Tab-separated table of C-alpha atoms in Angstrom:
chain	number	residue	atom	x	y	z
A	1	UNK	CA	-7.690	-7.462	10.603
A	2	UNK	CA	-5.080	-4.639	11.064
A	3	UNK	CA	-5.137	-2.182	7.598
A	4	UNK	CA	-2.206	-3.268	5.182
A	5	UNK	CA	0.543	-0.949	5.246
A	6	UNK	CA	1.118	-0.229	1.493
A	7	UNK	CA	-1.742	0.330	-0.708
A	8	UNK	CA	-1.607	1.076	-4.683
A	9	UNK	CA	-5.188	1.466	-6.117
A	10	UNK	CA	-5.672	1.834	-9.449
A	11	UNK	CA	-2.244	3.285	-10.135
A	12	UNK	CA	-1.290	4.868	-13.800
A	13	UNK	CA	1.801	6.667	-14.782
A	14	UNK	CA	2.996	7.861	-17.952
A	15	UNK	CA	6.047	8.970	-19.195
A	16	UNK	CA	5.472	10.934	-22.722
A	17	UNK	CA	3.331	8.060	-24.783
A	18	UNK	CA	5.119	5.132	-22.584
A	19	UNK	CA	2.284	4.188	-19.924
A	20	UNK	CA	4.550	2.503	-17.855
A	21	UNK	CA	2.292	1.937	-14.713
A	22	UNK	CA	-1.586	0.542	-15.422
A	23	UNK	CA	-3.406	0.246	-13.145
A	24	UNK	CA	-1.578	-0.809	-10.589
A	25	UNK	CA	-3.596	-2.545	-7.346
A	26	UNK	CA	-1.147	-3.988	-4.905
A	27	UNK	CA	-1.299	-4.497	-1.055
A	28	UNK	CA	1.459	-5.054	1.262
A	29	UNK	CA	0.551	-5.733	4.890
A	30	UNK	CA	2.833	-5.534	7.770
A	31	UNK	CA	5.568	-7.790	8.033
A	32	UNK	CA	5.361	-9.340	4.337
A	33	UNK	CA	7.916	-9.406	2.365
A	34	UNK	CA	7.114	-8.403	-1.229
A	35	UNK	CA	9.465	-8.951	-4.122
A	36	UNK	CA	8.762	-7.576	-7.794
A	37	UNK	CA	10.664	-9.180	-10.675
A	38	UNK	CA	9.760	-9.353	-14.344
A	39	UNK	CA	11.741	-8.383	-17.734
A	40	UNK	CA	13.671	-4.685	-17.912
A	41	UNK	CA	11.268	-1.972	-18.754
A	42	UNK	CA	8.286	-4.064	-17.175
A	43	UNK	CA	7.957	-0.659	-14.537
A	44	UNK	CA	9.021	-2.371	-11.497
A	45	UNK	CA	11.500	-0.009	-10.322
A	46	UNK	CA	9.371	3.147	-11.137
A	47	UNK	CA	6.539	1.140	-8.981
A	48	UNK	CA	9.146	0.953	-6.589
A	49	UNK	CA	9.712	4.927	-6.418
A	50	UNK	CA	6.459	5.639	-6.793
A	51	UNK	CA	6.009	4.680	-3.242
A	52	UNK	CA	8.388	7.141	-2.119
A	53	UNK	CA	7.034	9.470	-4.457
A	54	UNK	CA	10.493	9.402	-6.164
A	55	UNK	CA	8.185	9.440	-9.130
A	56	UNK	CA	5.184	11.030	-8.966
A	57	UNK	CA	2.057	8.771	-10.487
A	58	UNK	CA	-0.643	10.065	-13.149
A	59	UNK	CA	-3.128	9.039	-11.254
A	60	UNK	CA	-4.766	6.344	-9.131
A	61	UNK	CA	-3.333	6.500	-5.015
A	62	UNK	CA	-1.082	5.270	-3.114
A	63	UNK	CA	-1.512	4.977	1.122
A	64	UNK	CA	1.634	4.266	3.582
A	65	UNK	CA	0.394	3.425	6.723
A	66	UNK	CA	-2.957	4.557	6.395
A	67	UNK	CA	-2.128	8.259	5.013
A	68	UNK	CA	-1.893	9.464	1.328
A	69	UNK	CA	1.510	10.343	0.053
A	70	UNK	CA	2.298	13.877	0.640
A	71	UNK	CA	2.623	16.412	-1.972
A	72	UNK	CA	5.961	17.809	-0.847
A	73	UNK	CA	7.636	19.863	2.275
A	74	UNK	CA	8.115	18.529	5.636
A	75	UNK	CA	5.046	15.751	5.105
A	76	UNK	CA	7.014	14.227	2.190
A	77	UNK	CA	10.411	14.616	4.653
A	78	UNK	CA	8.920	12.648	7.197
A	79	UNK	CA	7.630	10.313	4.589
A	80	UNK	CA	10.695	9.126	2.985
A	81	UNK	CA	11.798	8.693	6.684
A	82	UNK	CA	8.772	6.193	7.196
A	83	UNK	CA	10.067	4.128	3.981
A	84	UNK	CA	13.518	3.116	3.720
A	85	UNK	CA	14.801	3.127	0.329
A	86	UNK	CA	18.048	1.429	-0.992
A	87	UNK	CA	19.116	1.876	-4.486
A	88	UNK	CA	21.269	0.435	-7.069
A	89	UNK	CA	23.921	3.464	-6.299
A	90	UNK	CA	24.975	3.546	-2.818
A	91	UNK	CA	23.852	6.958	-2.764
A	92	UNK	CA	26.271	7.391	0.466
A	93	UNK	CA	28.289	10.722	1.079
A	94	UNK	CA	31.512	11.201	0.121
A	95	UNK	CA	32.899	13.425	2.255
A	96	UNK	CA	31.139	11.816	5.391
A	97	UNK	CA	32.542	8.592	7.297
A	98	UNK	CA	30.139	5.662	7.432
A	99	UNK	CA	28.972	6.242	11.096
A	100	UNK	CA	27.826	10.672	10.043
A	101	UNK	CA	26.604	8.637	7.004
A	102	UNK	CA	24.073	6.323	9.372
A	103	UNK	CA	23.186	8.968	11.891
A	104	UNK	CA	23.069	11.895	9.812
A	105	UNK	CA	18.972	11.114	8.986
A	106	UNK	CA	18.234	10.488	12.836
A	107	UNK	CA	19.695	13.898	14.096
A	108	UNK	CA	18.787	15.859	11.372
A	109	UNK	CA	15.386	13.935	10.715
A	110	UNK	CA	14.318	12.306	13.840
A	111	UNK	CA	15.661	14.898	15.487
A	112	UNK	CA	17.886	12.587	18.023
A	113	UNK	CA	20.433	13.225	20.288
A	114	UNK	CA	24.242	12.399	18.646
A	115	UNK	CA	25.390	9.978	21.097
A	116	UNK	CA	21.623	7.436	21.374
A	117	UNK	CA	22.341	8.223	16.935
A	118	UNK	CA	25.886	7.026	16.640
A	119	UNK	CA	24.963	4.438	19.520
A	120	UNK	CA	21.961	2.601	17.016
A	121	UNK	CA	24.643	3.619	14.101
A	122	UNK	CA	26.583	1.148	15.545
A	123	UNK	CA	24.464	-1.557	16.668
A	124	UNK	CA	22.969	-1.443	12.863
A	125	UNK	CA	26.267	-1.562	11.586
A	126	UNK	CA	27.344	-4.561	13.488
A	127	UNK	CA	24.013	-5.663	12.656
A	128	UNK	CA	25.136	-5.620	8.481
A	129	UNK	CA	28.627	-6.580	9.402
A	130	UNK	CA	30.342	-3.695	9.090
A	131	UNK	CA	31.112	-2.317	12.352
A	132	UNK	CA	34.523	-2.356	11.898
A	133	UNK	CA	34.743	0.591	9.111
A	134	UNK	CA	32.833	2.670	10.948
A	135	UNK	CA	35.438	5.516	10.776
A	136	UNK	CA	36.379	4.954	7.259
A	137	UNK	CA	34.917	6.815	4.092
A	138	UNK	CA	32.612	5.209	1.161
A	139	UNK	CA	35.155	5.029	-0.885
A	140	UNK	CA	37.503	2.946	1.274
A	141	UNK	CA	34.916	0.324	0.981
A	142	UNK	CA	33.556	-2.266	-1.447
A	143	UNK	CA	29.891	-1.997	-3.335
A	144	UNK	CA	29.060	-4.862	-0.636
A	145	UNK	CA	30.079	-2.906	2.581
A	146	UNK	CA	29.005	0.116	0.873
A	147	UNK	CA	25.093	-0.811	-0.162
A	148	UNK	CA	25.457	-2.819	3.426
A	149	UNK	CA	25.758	0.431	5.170
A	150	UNK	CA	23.231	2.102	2.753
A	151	UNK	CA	20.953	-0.633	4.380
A	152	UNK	CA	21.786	0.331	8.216
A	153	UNK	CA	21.222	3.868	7.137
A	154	UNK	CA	17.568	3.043	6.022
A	155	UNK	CA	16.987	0.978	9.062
A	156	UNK	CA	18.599	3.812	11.382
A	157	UNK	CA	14.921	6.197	10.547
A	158	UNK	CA	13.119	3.135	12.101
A	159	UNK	CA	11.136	2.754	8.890
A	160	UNK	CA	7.440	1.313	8.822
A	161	UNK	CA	8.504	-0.404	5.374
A	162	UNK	CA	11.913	-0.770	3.358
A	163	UNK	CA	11.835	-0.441	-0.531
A	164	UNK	CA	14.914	-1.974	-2.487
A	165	UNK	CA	15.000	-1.429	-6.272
A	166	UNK	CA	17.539	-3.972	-7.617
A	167	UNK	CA	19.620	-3.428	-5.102
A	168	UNK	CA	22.886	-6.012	-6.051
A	169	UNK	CA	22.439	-5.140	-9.358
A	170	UNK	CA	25.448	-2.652	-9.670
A	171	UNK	CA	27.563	-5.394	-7.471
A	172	UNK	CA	30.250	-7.585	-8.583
A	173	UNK	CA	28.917	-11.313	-8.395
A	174	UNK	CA	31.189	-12.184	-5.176
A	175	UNK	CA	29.126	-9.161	-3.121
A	176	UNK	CA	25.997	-10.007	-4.191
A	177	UNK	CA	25.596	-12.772	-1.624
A	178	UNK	CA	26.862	-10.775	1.574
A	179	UNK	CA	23.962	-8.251	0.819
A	180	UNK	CA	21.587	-10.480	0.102
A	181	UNK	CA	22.303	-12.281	3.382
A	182	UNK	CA	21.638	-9.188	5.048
A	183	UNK	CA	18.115	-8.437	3.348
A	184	UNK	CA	17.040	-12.188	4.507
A	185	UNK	CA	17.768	-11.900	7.915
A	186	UNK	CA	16.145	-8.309	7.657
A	187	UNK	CA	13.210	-10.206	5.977
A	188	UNK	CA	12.938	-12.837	8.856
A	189	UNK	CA	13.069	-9.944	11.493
A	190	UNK	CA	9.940	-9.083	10.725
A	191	UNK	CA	10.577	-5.845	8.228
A	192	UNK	CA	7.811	-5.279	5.594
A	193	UNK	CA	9.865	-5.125	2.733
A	194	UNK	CA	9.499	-4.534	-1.230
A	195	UNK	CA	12.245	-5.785	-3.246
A	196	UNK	CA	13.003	-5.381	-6.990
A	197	UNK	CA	15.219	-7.430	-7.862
A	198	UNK	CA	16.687	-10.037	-10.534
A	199	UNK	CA	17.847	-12.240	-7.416
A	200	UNK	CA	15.885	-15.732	-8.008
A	201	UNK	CA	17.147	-17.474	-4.871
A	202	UNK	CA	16.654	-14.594	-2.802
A	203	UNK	CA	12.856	-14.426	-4.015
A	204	UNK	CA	12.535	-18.487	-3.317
A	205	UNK	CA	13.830	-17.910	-0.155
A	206	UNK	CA	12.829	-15.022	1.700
A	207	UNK	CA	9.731	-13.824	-0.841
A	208	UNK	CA	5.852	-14.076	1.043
A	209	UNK	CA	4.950	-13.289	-2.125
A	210	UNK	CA	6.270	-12.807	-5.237
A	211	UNK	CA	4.805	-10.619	-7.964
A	212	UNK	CA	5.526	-10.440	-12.002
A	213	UNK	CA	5.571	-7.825	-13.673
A	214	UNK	CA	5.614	-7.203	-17.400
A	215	UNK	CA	4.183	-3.777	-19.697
A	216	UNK	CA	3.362	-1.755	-16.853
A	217	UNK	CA	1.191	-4.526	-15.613
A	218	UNK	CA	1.038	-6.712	-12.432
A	219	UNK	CA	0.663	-9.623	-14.660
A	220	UNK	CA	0.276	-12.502	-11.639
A	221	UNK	CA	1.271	-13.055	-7.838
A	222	UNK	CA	2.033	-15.567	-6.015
A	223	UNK	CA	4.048	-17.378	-3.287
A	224	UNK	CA	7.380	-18.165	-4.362
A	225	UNK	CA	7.007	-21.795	-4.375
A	226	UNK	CA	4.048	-21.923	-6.344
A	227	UNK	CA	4.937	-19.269	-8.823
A	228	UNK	CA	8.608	-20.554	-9.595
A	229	UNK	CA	7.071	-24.334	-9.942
A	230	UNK	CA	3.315	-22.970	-11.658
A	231	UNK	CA	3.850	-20.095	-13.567
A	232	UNK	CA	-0.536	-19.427	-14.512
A	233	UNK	CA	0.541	-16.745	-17.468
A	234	UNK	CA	2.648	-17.492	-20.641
A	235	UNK	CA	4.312	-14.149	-20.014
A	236	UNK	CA	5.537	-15.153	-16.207
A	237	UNK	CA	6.537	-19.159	-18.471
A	238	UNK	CA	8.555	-17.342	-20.673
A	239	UNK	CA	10.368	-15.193	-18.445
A	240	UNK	CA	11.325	-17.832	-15.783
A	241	UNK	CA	12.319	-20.022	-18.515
A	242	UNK	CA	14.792	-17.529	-20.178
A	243	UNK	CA	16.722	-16.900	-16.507
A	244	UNK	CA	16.424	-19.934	-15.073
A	245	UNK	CA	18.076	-21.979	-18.161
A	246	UNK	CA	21.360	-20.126	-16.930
């Protein structure tokens, strides 16, 4: 049985009095899609930068691939290379077009050669659907093309695993769909993913497993079809009553 890919043991974080992360054990193996929903302030998307060590954690650890996370320096570099990470904010620069946008991490990072980078840049972009504004800057874009190309940037580092926190959250309702149609096919490829997100139908559909949080707490997990039908914990009732209603 190959080693899962992610691994949170025992994970605690604190900010001031708020413990927002207790003890935290999660595993995410290779390929398996992972997505992390629960009320705001439940700590999903600080579990989700924890990973990344966007946040750092109190204590506990946290393994990608096999390796602890890295402290900081060229380790934690090559780190956040290994795990994609798309945001709520597009996080894209300004000043650079969206094809120096996707290759700018491979050249600088990977350390490849401009023309295989802006090649894959474009194959990624077509990929997402936006080949065609490949020349254009962010902010001639929409949030959907723009948080579509924030996804082909991830996927241009080649990462082992892709970490979304809420990622169509910041979207107009009529994007929300085109980027979620991305993240499913990117699920179905094969890409070990961890998603926070408020997206039901996107955790019904492309979920392995989906897991609630609520207080800092991992609170149950299961596949999507049994945990949107049998919720076990009055918590996970509660909660899938309140946003499913709408």
């Amino acid at each position: 049985m190959a080693e899962p890919l992610v691994v949170l043991r025992d994970v605690n974080k604190h900010f001031g009095d708020l413990h927002v992360l207790q003890d935290i054990n999660l595993t995410v193996d290779q390929g398996e899609v992972v997505v992390v929903i629960g009320p705001s302030g439940s700590g999903k998307s600080t579990l989700c930068r924890a990973i990344n060590r966007l946040e750092t954690i109190g204590s506990g650890s946290i393994t990608v691939d096999g390796k602890p996370l890295p402290e900081e320096g060229k380790e934690l570099a090559q780190l956040r290379a290994d795990v994609g990470m798309v945001f709520q904010s597009f996080n894209l620069f300004a000043h650079k077009t969206i094809l120096d946008n996707v290759t700018l991490g491979p050249i600088k990072v990977r350390k490849m050669k401009k023309a295989d980078a802006e090649r894959r840049a474009m194959e990624l972009l077509t990929r997402v659907g936006v080949e065609a504004q490949a020349e254009k800057y962010p902010a001639q874009l929409s949030g959907g093309q723009q948080q579509r190309v924030a996804i082909a940037r991830s996927l241009a580092m080649d990462p082992k695993v892709m970490l979304f926190d809420e990622p169509t959250s910041a979207l107009d309702p009529e994007m929300i769909n085109e980027v979620l149609d991305v993240m499913t096919g990117l699920a179905r490829s094969g890409m070990t993913m961890i998603v926070v997100t408020h997206e039901m139908g996107f955790a019904r559909k492309a979920a392995d497993r989906v897991i609630f949080m609520s207080d800092g707490q991992i609170v149950e997990q299961a596949e999507p079809e049994e945990f949107f039908t049998n919720p076990q914990s009055a918590r996970a009732q509660d909660f899938l009553a309140k946003i499913l209603a709408h």
